[in-house]
Coordinates of C-alpha atoms and ligand atoms in Angstrom, one line a residue:
M1 CA 92.6 115.7 82.6
S2 CA 94.5 115.2 79.4
P3 CA 98.1 115.0 78.5
G4 CA 99.4 117.8 76.4
G5 CA 96.0 119.5 76.0
S6 CA 94.8 116.3 74.2
R7 CA 91.2 115.0 74.7
Q8 CA 91.9 111.8 76.2
P9 CA 92.2 111.4 79.9
M10 CA 95.8 111.1 81.4
R11 CA 96.7 107.6 82.2
V12 CA 99.0 107.3 85.1
L13 CA 100.6 103.9 86.6
F14 CA 101.5 104.2 90.3
V15 CA 104.2 101.7 91.6
A16 CA 104.6 101.6 95.3
N17 CA 105.8 98.7 97.7
E18 CA 103.1 99.6 100.4
V19 CA 99.7 101.0 99.8
A20 CA 97.1 101.4 102.7
P21 CA 94.7 99.6 103.4
F22 CA 96.4 96.6 101.6
A23 CA 99.9 96.7 103.5
K24 CA 101.3 99.6 105.6
V25 CA 104.4 100.1 107.3
G26 CA 104.4 103.9 107.5
G27 CA 103.5 107.1 105.7
L28 CA 104.3 105.9 102.0
A29 CA 101.2 103.6 102.3
D30 CA 99.0 106.4 103.3
V31 CA 100.1 108.4 100.4
A32 CA 99.9 105.5 98.0
G33 CA 96.4 104.6 99.3
S34 CA 94.9 108.1 99.2
L35 CA 96.6 110.1 96.5
P36 CA 95.4 107.8 93.6
P37 CA 91.7 108.2 94.3
A38 CA 92.1 111.9 94.8
L39 CA 93.9 111.9 91.3
A40 CA 90.8 109.7 90.0
E41 CA 88.4 112.5 91.2
L42 CA 90.5 115.0 88.9
G43 CA 89.7 112.7 86.1
V44 CA 93.1 111.0 85.8
D45 CA 92.7 107.2 84.8
V46 CA 95.1 105.9 87.5
S47 CA 96.1 102.3 88.4
V48 CA 98.2 101.2 91.3
V49 CA 100.7 98.1 91.3
M50 CA 102.2 96.7 94.4
P51 CA 103.5 93.4 95.5
L52 CA 101.1 91.0 97.1
H53 CA 102.8 90.9 100.7
Q54 CA 101.6 88.5 103.4
Q55 CA 100.2 91.5 105.2
V56 CA 97.3 91.9 102.6
P57 CA 94.2 90.4 104.2
T58 CA 92.8 87.6 102.0
D59 CA 89.4 89.1 101.8
A60 CA 91.2 92.2 100.0
H61 CA 92.8 90.1 97.2
G62 CA 90.1 90.7 94.7
E63 CA 89.8 89.1 91.5
S64 CA 92.3 87.1 89.3
A65 CA 93.7 89.5 86.5
L66 CA 96.4 87.4 85.1
D67 CA 97.3 83.8 85.7
A68 CA 100.8 84.0 84.2
L69 CA 103.0 87.3 84.3
E70 CA 106.1 86.5 82.6
V71 CA 108.9 88.5 84.3
T72 CA 111.9 88.5 82.1
A73 CA 115.4 89.7 83.2
P74 CA 118.7 89.0 81.3
H75 CA 119.7 86.4 83.9
E76 CA 116.3 84.6 84.4
T77 CA 112.7 84.5 83.8
R78 CA 110.1 84.1 86.6
R79 CA 106.4 83.6 86.5
A80 CA 104.2 85.6 88.7
S81 CA 100.3 85.9 88.7
V82 CA 98.3 89.2 89.2
L83 CA 95.2 90.0 91.3
E84 CA 93.2 93.0 90.8
A85 CA 91.6 94.7 93.8
E86 CA 90.0 98.2 94.1
L87 CA 90.9 101.2 96.0
G88 CA 88.5 104.1 97.5
D89 CA 84.9 105.0 96.3
A90 CA 86.3 105.7 92.8
G91 CA 87.3 101.9 92.4
V92 CA 91.0 102.6 91.4
P93 CA 92.3 99.4 90.3
V94 CA 95.2 97.9 92.4
Y95 CA 97.1 95.2 90.7
L96 CA 98.8 92.9 93.2
I97 CA 101.8 91.0 91.9
R98 CA 101.8 87.4 93.4
Y99 CA 105.0 86.0 93.6
G100 CA 105.2 83.9 96.8
P101 CA 109.0 83.3 96.9
Y102 CA 109.7 86.9 97.2
F103 CA 106.5 88.5 98.8
D104 CA 104.8 85.9 101.1
R105 CA 107.0 86.8 104.0
P106 CA 106.3 88.0 107.6
E107 CA 107.7 91.5 107.2
V108 CA 107.1 93.8 104.3
Y109 CA 110.8 95.1 104.2
G110 CA 112.8 92.7 106.5
P111 CA 113.1 91.8 110.0
G112 CA 113.3 94.6 112.5
G113 CA 112.7 97.2 109.9
G114 CA 116.1 96.1 108.0
D115 CA 116.3 94.4 104.6
Y116 CA 115.9 90.5 103.7
P117 CA 119.1 89.3 102.3
D118 CA 117.6 89.1 98.8
S119 CA 115.9 92.4 99.0
P120 CA 117.9 93.6 95.9
Q121 CA 116.3 90.7 93.9
R122 CA 112.9 91.3 95.3
Y123 CA 112.7 94.8 94.4
A124 CA 114.6 94.4 90.8
F125 CA 111.8 91.7 90.2
F126 CA 109.1 94.1 91.4
A127 CA 110.4 97.0 89.0
R128 CA 110.4 94.6 86.1
A129 CA 107.1 92.9 87.0
A130 CA 105.5 96.3 87.1
L131 CA 106.7 97.1 83.5
A132 CA 105.8 93.6 82.2
L133 CA 102.3 94.3 83.6
I134 CA 101.8 97.0 81.2
P135 CA 101.6 95.2 77.7
A136 CA 100.2 92.2 79.5
L137 CA 97.1 94.2 80.6
G138 CA 97.2 96.7 77.8
L139 CA 97.5 99.6 80.3
D140 CA 99.6 102.1 78.1
P141 CA 100.3 104.9 80.8
H142 CA 101.3 108.4 79.9
V143 CA 103.4 108.6 83.0
I144 CA 104.8 105.9 85.4
H145 CA 104.9 107.5 89.1
C146 CA 107.5 105.4 91.3
H147 CA 107.8 105.7 95.0
D148 CA 110.9 105.3 97.1
W149 CA 113.9 102.8 96.9
P150 CA 112.0 99.7 96.2
T151 CA 110.9 101.1 92.9
G152 CA 114.3 102.8 92.1
L153 CA 115.3 100.6 89.3
L154 CA 112.2 101.1 87.2
P155 CA 113.0 104.7 86.1
A156 CA 116.5 103.5 85.3
F157 CA 115.0 100.6 83.1
E158 CA 112.7 103.0 81.4
R159 CA 115.3 105.4 80.6
L160 CA 117.4 102.7 78.8
S161 CA 114.6 101.4 76.9
P162 CA 114.0 102.7 73.4
T163 CA 110.2 102.9 74.0
G164 CA 110.6 104.1 77.6
R165 CA 107.9 106.1 79.2
P166 CA 108.1 109.5 81.2
T167 CA 108.8 108.6 84.8
V168 CA 108.1 110.6 88.0
Y169 CA 109.9 109.5 91.1
T170 CA 109.0 110.6 94.5
I171 CA 111.2 110.5 97.5
H172 CA 109.4 109.7 100.7
N173 CA 112.5 109.2 102.7
L174 CA 116.0 109.6 101.6
G175 CA 117.2 107.8 104.8
Y176 CA 116.4 104.5 103.0
Q177 CA 118.2 104.1 99.8
G178 CA 118.3 100.4 99.1
Q179 CA 122.1 100.3 99.0
F180 CA 123.8 96.8 98.3
D181 CA 127.2 95.6 97.6
L182 CA 128.4 95.7 93.8
D183 CA 128.6 91.7 93.7
V184 CA 124.8 91.5 93.8
A185 CA 124.6 93.1 90.0
P186 CA 124.6 89.7 88.3
R187 CA 121.8 88.5 90.8
I188 CA 119.7 91.5 89.7
G189 CA 120.3 90.9 86.0
I190 CA 122.6 94.0 85.6
D191 CA 125.8 93.4 83.6
P192 CA 128.7 95.3 85.5
A193 CA 129.9 96.5 82.2
S194 CA 126.6 98.0 81.1
Q195 CA 125.0 101.5 80.9
A196 CA 122.6 100.2 83.4
M197 CA 125.4 99.6 86.1
R198 CA 126.6 103.3 85.4
L199 CA 122.9 104.2 86.6
V200 CA 122.7 102.0 89.6
Q201 CA 126.3 102.5 91.0
F202 CA 127.1 105.2 93.3
E203 CA 130.3 105.6 95.5
G204 CA 131.2 102.0 95.2
R205 CA 127.7 100.5 96.0
I206 CA 124.6 99.5 94.2
N207 CA 122.2 102.4 95.1
Y208 CA 118.5 102.1 94.0
M209 CA 117.5 105.5 95.0
A210 CA 120.4 107.0 93.2
A211 CA 119.5 105.0 90.2
A212 CA 116.1 106.6 90.4
I213 CA 117.5 110.2 91.0
R214 CA 119.7 109.8 87.8
S215 CA 116.9 108.2 85.6
A216 CA 113.5 109.6 86.4
T217 CA 112.2 112.3 84.0
V218 CA 111.2 114.5 87.1
L219 CA 111.6 114.2 90.7
S220 CA 109.7 115.1 93.7
T221 CA 109.8 114.9 97.3
V222 CA 106.9 115.3 100.0
S223 CA 107.4 118.9 101.3
V224 CA 108.8 121.9 99.7
R225 CA 111.2 122.4 102.8
Y226 CA 112.3 118.7 102.4
A227 CA 112.8 119.5 98.7
H228 CA 115.5 122.2 99.8
E229 CA 116.9 120.3 102.6
I230 CA 117.9 117.1 100.7
Q231 CA 120.0 119.5 98.5
T232 CA 122.3 120.0 101.4
P233 CA 125.0 117.9 103.0
D234 CA 123.1 117.7 106.3
F235 CA 120.1 116.2 105.0
G236 CA 121.2 114.8 101.7
E237 CA 122.1 111.4 103.1
G238 CA 125.2 111.7 100.8
L239 CA 123.0 112.1 97.6
D240 CA 123.0 115.9 97.9
G241 CA 125.3 116.4 95.1
L242 CA 123.2 114.3 92.7
L243 CA 120.1 116.1 93.8
R244 CA 121.6 119.4 93.4
G245 CA 122.5 118.3 89.7
R246 CA 118.9 117.6 89.1
A247 CA 117.5 121.0 91.0
A248 CA 115.7 122.1 88.0
D249 CA 113.7 118.8 87.9
L250 CA 113.1 118.5 91.7
Y251 CA 109.7 119.6 93.2
G252 CA 108.3 119.8 96.6
I253 CA 104.6 118.7 96.9
L254 CA 103.0 118.5 100.5
N255 CA 101.3 115.1 101.2
G256 CA 97.4 115.2 102.0
I257 CA 95.7 112.9 104.2
D258 CA 92.2 111.4 103.2
D259 CA 89.9 113.5 104.9
A260 CA 87.0 111.0 104.8
Q261 CA 89.4 108.3 106.5
W262 CA 90.7 110.6 109.2
D263 CA 87.6 112.4 110.6
P264 CA 86.9 112.5 114.1
A265 CA 83.2 113.0 113.3
T266 CA 82.7 109.7 111.8
D267 CA 85.7 107.5 112.6
P268 CA 84.4 104.0 113.8
A269 CA 87.4 103.4 116.0
L270 CA 86.6 106.1 118.4
P271 CA 84.2 105.7 121.5
A272 CA 82.8 109.2 120.6
H273 CA 82.6 111.7 117.7
F274 CA 83.4 115.2 117.8
S275 CA 83.9 118.1 115.4
R276 CA 84.8 121.8 115.3
G277 CA 82.1 123.5 117.1
A278 CA 80.7 120.2 118.9
M279 CA 83.7 119.2 121.0
A280 CA 82.1 117.4 123.7
G281 CA 83.0 113.9 122.3
K282 CA 86.7 114.8 122.6
Q283 CA 86.7 114.7 126.3
V284 CA 84.8 111.4 126.2
C285 CA 87.6 110.1 124.0
K286 CA 90.1 111.5 126.4
A287 CA 88.5 109.8 129.6
A288 CA 88.4 106.4 127.5
L289 CA 92.0 106.5 126.5
Q290 CA 93.1 107.3 130.2
R291 CA 90.9 104.3 131.2
E292 CA 92.1 101.9 128.2
M293 CA 95.7 102.8 129.1
G294 CA 95.3 102.3 132.9
L295 CA 96.2 106.1 133.6
P296 CA 94.3 108.0 136.3
L297 CA 91.1 109.6 134.9
D298 CA 91.8 113.3 135.0
P299 CA 90.5 115.6 132.6
D300 CA 92.9 118.6 133.9
V301 CA 96.2 116.7 133.1
P302 CA 97.2 117.0 129.5
V303 CA 97.6 113.9 127.6
V304 CA 100.8 114.0 125.4
G305 CA 100.7 111.3 122.5
A306 CA 103.1 109.9 120.2
I307 CA 102.6 107.3 117.4
T308 CA 105.7 106.5 115.3
R309 CA 108.4 104.0 114.1
L310 CA 110.7 103.9 116.9
V311 CA 114.0 104.6 114.9
W312 CA 116.8 107.1 115.1
Q313 CA 115.1 109.6 112.5
K314 CA 112.1 110.3 114.9
G315 CA 114.1 111.6 117.7
L316 CA 112.4 109.4 120.3
D317 CA 115.9 108.9 122.2
V318 CA 115.8 112.5 122.9
L319 CA 112.2 112.4 124.1
A320 CA 113.1 109.5 126.4
Q321 CA 115.7 111.5 128.0
V322 CA 113.2 114.6 128.6
L323 CA 110.3 112.5 129.8
P324 CA 111.4 112.1 133.5
R325 CA 111.4 115.9 133.7
A326 CA 108.1 116.5 131.5
V327 CA 106.3 114.2 133.7
K328 CA 106.7 116.6 136.5
L329 CA 105.0 119.6 134.5
P330 CA 102.5 117.4 135.0
I331 CA 101.7 115.4 131.7
Q332 CA 100.4 111.8 131.0
F333 CA 102.3 110.2 128.1
V334 CA 101.0 107.6 125.6
L335 CA 103.2 106.0 123.2
L336 CA 102.2 103.8 120.4
G337 CA 105.3 102.6 118.4
T338 CA 107.6 99.7 117.3
G339 CA 111.2 99.6 116.0
E340 CA 114.7 99.4 117.4
P341 CA 114.8 97.2 120.3
A342 CA 117.0 99.4 122.3
L343 CA 114.4 102.3 122.1
E344 CA 111.7 99.8 122.6
D345 CA 113.5 98.7 126.0
S346 CA 114.1 102.3 127.0
Y347 CA 110.4 103.0 126.9
R348 CA 109.5 100.0 128.6
L349 CA 111.6 101.0 131.4
L350 CA 110.1 104.4 131.7
A351 CA 106.6 102.8 131.7
R352 CA 107.8 100.7 134.9
R353 CA 109.2 103.8 136.5
Y354 CA 106.1 106.0 135.9
P355 CA 103.1 103.6 135.9
E356 CA 100.8 106.4 136.8
Q357 CA 102.0 108.8 134.1
M358 CA 103.1 106.7 131.3
A359 CA 101.4 104.2 129.0
I360 CA 103.8 102.5 126.5
N361 CA 102.3 100.3 123.7
I362 CA 104.9 98.5 121.8
R363 CA 102.8 97.2 118.8
Y364 CA 101.3 98.2 115.6
D365 CA 97.6 99.2 116.0
D366 CA 95.6 101.3 113.8
G367 CA 92.7 101.4 116.0
L368 CA 94.6 102.4 119.0
A369 CA 96.5 105.1 116.8
R370 CA 93.2 106.7 116.1
R371 CA 92.0 106.5 119.8
I372 CA 95.4 108.3 120.7
Y373 CA 95.0 111.0 118.1
A374 CA 91.4 111.6 119.3
G375 CA 91.9 111.2 123.2
S376 CA 95.2 113.2 123.5
D377 CA 95.7 116.9 124.1
I378 CA 99.2 117.3 122.6
F379 CA 101.0 115.4 119.9
V380 CA 104.7 115.2 120.0
M381 CA 106.9 114.7 117.0
P382 CA 110.6 115.5 117.8
S383 CA 112.0 114.1 114.4
R384 CA 115.7 115.0 113.4
Y385 CA 114.4 115.1 109.8
E386 CA 110.9 114.5 108.5
P387 CA 110.2 114.6 104.7
C388 CA 106.5 115.4 105.3
G389 CA 105.0 113.6 108.4
L390 CA 101.6 112.7 108.6
G391 CA 101.2 112.2 112.3
Q392 CA 100.9 116.0 112.9
M393 CA 98.5 116.3 110.5
M394 CA 96.4 113.5 111.7
S395 CA 96.5 114.8 115.3
M396 CA 95.3 118.3 114.3
A397 CA 92.4 116.8 112.4
Y398 CA 91.6 115.1 115.6
G399 CA 92.0 118.5 117.7
T400 CA 95.2 117.5 119.2
V401 CA 97.9 120.1 119.1
P402 CA 101.3 119.3 117.8
V403 CA 104.8 120.0 119.4
V404 CA 107.2 119.5 116.5
Q405 CA 110.9 120.1 115.7
A406 CA 111.1 122.6 112.7
T407 CA 112.2 120.4 109.9
G408 CA 110.8 119.4 106.6
G409 CA 107.0 118.8 106.4
L410 CA 106.8 119.5 110.0
A411 CA 108.0 123.0 109.7
D412 CA 105.6 123.6 106.5
T413 CA 102.6 122.5 108.5
V414 CA 103.0 123.8 112.1
V415 CA 103.6 127.4 112.9
E416 CA 104.1 128.9 116.5
A417 CA 105.6 132.4 115.9
S418 CA 102.5 133.6 114.1
A419 CA 99.2 135.6 114.7
E420 CA 97.6 132.3 114.0
P421 CA 99.7 129.6 115.7
T422 CA 98.8 125.8 115.1
G423 CA 101.1 124.3 117.6
F424 CA 104.6 124.7 119.3
V425 CA 107.9 124.5 117.4
F426 CA 111.4 124.2 118.6
Y427 CA 114.7 124.5 116.6
G428 CA 117.3 121.7 116.8
L429 CA 116.9 118.4 118.9
A430 CA 118.5 119.8 122.2
A431 CA 116.6 118.1 125.2
D432 CA 116.1 121.5 126.8
D433 CA 114.4 123.0 123.8
L434 CA 112.0 120.1 123.4
L435 CA 111.1 120.3 127.1
F436 CA 110.6 124.0 126.9
A437 CA 108.2 123.6 123.9
L438 CA 106.4 120.9 126.0
E439 CA 106.0 123.3 128.8
R440 CA 104.7 126.2 126.5
A441 CA 102.2 123.7 125.3
V442 CA 101.1 122.8 129.0
L443 CA 100.9 126.3 130.0
A444 CA 98.7 127.0 126.9
F445 CA 96.5 124.1 127.9
R446 CA 95.7 125.5 131.3
D447 CA 94.5 128.8 129.6
R448 CA 91.0 127.3 128.4
P449 CA 89.9 130.1 126.1
R450 CA 93.4 130.1 124.5
W451 CA 93.5 126.3 124.1
E452 CA 90.0 126.1 122.6
K453 CA 91.0 128.6 119.9
L454 CA 94.2 126.7 119.1
V455 CA 92.4 123.5 118.8
A456 CA 89.7 125.0 116.5
R457 CA 92.5 126.6 114.3
C458 CA 94.3 123.1 114.2
M459 CA 91.0 121.4 113.1
A460 CA 90.3 124.1 110.4
Q461 CA 93.6 123.4 108.6
D462 CA 93.0 121.9 105.2
F463 CA 95.0 118.8 104.7
S464 CA 93.1 117.2 102.0
W465 CA 94.7 116.0 98.8
T466 CA 92.7 118.6 96.6
E467 CA 95.5 121.0 96.1
S468 CA 98.5 118.7 96.0
A469 CA 96.6 116.2 93.7
R470 CA 96.3 119.2 91.3
R471 CA 100.1 119.8 91.7
Y472 CA 100.9 116.0 90.9
V473 CA 98.8 116.4 87.7
D474 CA 100.9 119.4 86.7
L475 CA 103.9 117.4 87.5
Y476 CA 102.9 114.6 85.2
E477 CA 102.3 117.2 82.4
T478 CA 105.9 118.6 83.1
A479 CA 107.2 114.8 82.9
I480 CA 105.4 114.3 79.4
A481 CA 106.8 117.6 78.2
R482 CA 110.5 117.0 79.3
H483 CA 110.4 113.4 78.5
G484 CA 111.5 114.2 74.8
C485 CA 114.2 116.4 76.0
R486 CA 115.9 113.9 78.3
R487 CA 116.0 111.1 75.8
Ligands
LIG1 P1 106.9 107.6 108.5 O1 106.2 107.2 107.2 O2 108.3 108.1 108.6 O3 106.6 106.5 109.4 P2 104.8 109.5 108.9 O4 104.3 110.5 110.0 O5 104.7 110.1 107.5 O6 106.1 108.7 109.3 O7 103.5 108.4 108.9 C1 103.3 107.3 109.9 C2 102.0 106.7 109.6 O8 102.0 105.6 110.2 C3 101.0 107.4 110.5 O9 99.7 107.2 109.8 C4 101.0 106.9 111.9 O10 99.7 107.1 112.4 C5 101.1 105.5 111.2 N1 101.9 104.7 112.4 C6 103.1 104.7 112.9 N2 103.3 103.7 113.8 C7 102.2 103.1 114.0 C8 101.8 102.2 115.0 N3 102.6 101.6 115.8 N4 100.4 101.7 115.1 C9 99.6 102.3 114.1 N5 99.9 103.3 113.4 C10 101.3 103.7 113.2

């Protein structure tokens, strides 16, 4: 892979706040952990940079790469150090910025999924540290690929630098923009009278996402549908005007999943393995899940799974309203998730009311997530909006049929009204429509030959990175080509 048709490999620096398996809060980590190895397979020379969060296990810290990285801002200089670990079989280098005062914290983002009071400083520092790393390690990337609001200032800094490089900025979730009061400007080293301030200020606040949308050479988001949706007032979270202004530079590329990591034929977290054409292990996984969850062992009742952050976006409030009726279909329901305390409480209450039919797990647990993907029959994602969504892809890979609201990546990956359906789709988040979609799924489940075909079709979907990684390479070429024009 070579930039602009030259013979050298394309060099890309990937900058993200969470990268699986080092630290994961949601889907961003899955993408940042699986796209770079897929790019490396295409011949891209890719390195990843992330903060050394407290969550990164000590045995994953790797080797020391730099004892001292001077991170200089107009108002201060701080000294970090850098560790180098590896990602995937290709050994993609992952540079972990070690700076305890900002990143040695119990939560990646902040308490209860919110921000820490000094989040603006933490991520202004991270953006500057990632840029300082380039000369310090002699990386010389052709393109810098940034992800979501914690990296939002980086494209702005590069745009303002006379030696700035092409930047690609990927929006994984427009709902989290990094918005702060204007008076933090001096604390993040931005002079209120400067050009930088004009890039970061949006409607009376500092907005890291807006800064990146204005500044990056090209923009992308994680499904074609979401790329269109975010240009409308309904989904634009106030930034739709800015995004429409950059429509010509905004692309939708569907996320993939790492098909080696998410394979029911080999997943070490499962009590039994299975694959298309050899499905007996799925029944074993279902019985084991029912046992683990304390639910009656019954192969004939469909198990409906949900694995999600418990936040407004995910529509779990509407699901909670529907469940007392849905259990009568009948179904068993298994939830794994954490998030807003009120939602957590409403699910705990449901579990107490329906102990024979609901198992509620309020925690983060990767192994249990895998056993739920494998042991459920149906997977429900009633999201209000969903940029891409990985849960529906993981469930399909594990032979579990998704029930989804038709939005963003869910609409791009699950079809019902088709000669070749892959799940059940409802439109708008009305409780009755969600219930009706669950009812259709349960009816289909009772028709064994039909269900087996549906499950086999789900498992045959190709959600690997191959195609999407190629699209990112094209996007990097586009960024390089347009860089000169935007300067
Ligand atoms: P988002 O990024 O908005 O959280 P996605 O569907 O894109 O949603 O990705 C969610 C990822 O996080 C999936 O890999 C899912 O399995 C995982 N996940 C979410 N909650 C939990 C949890 N409580 N325990 C384990 N894995 C979880």
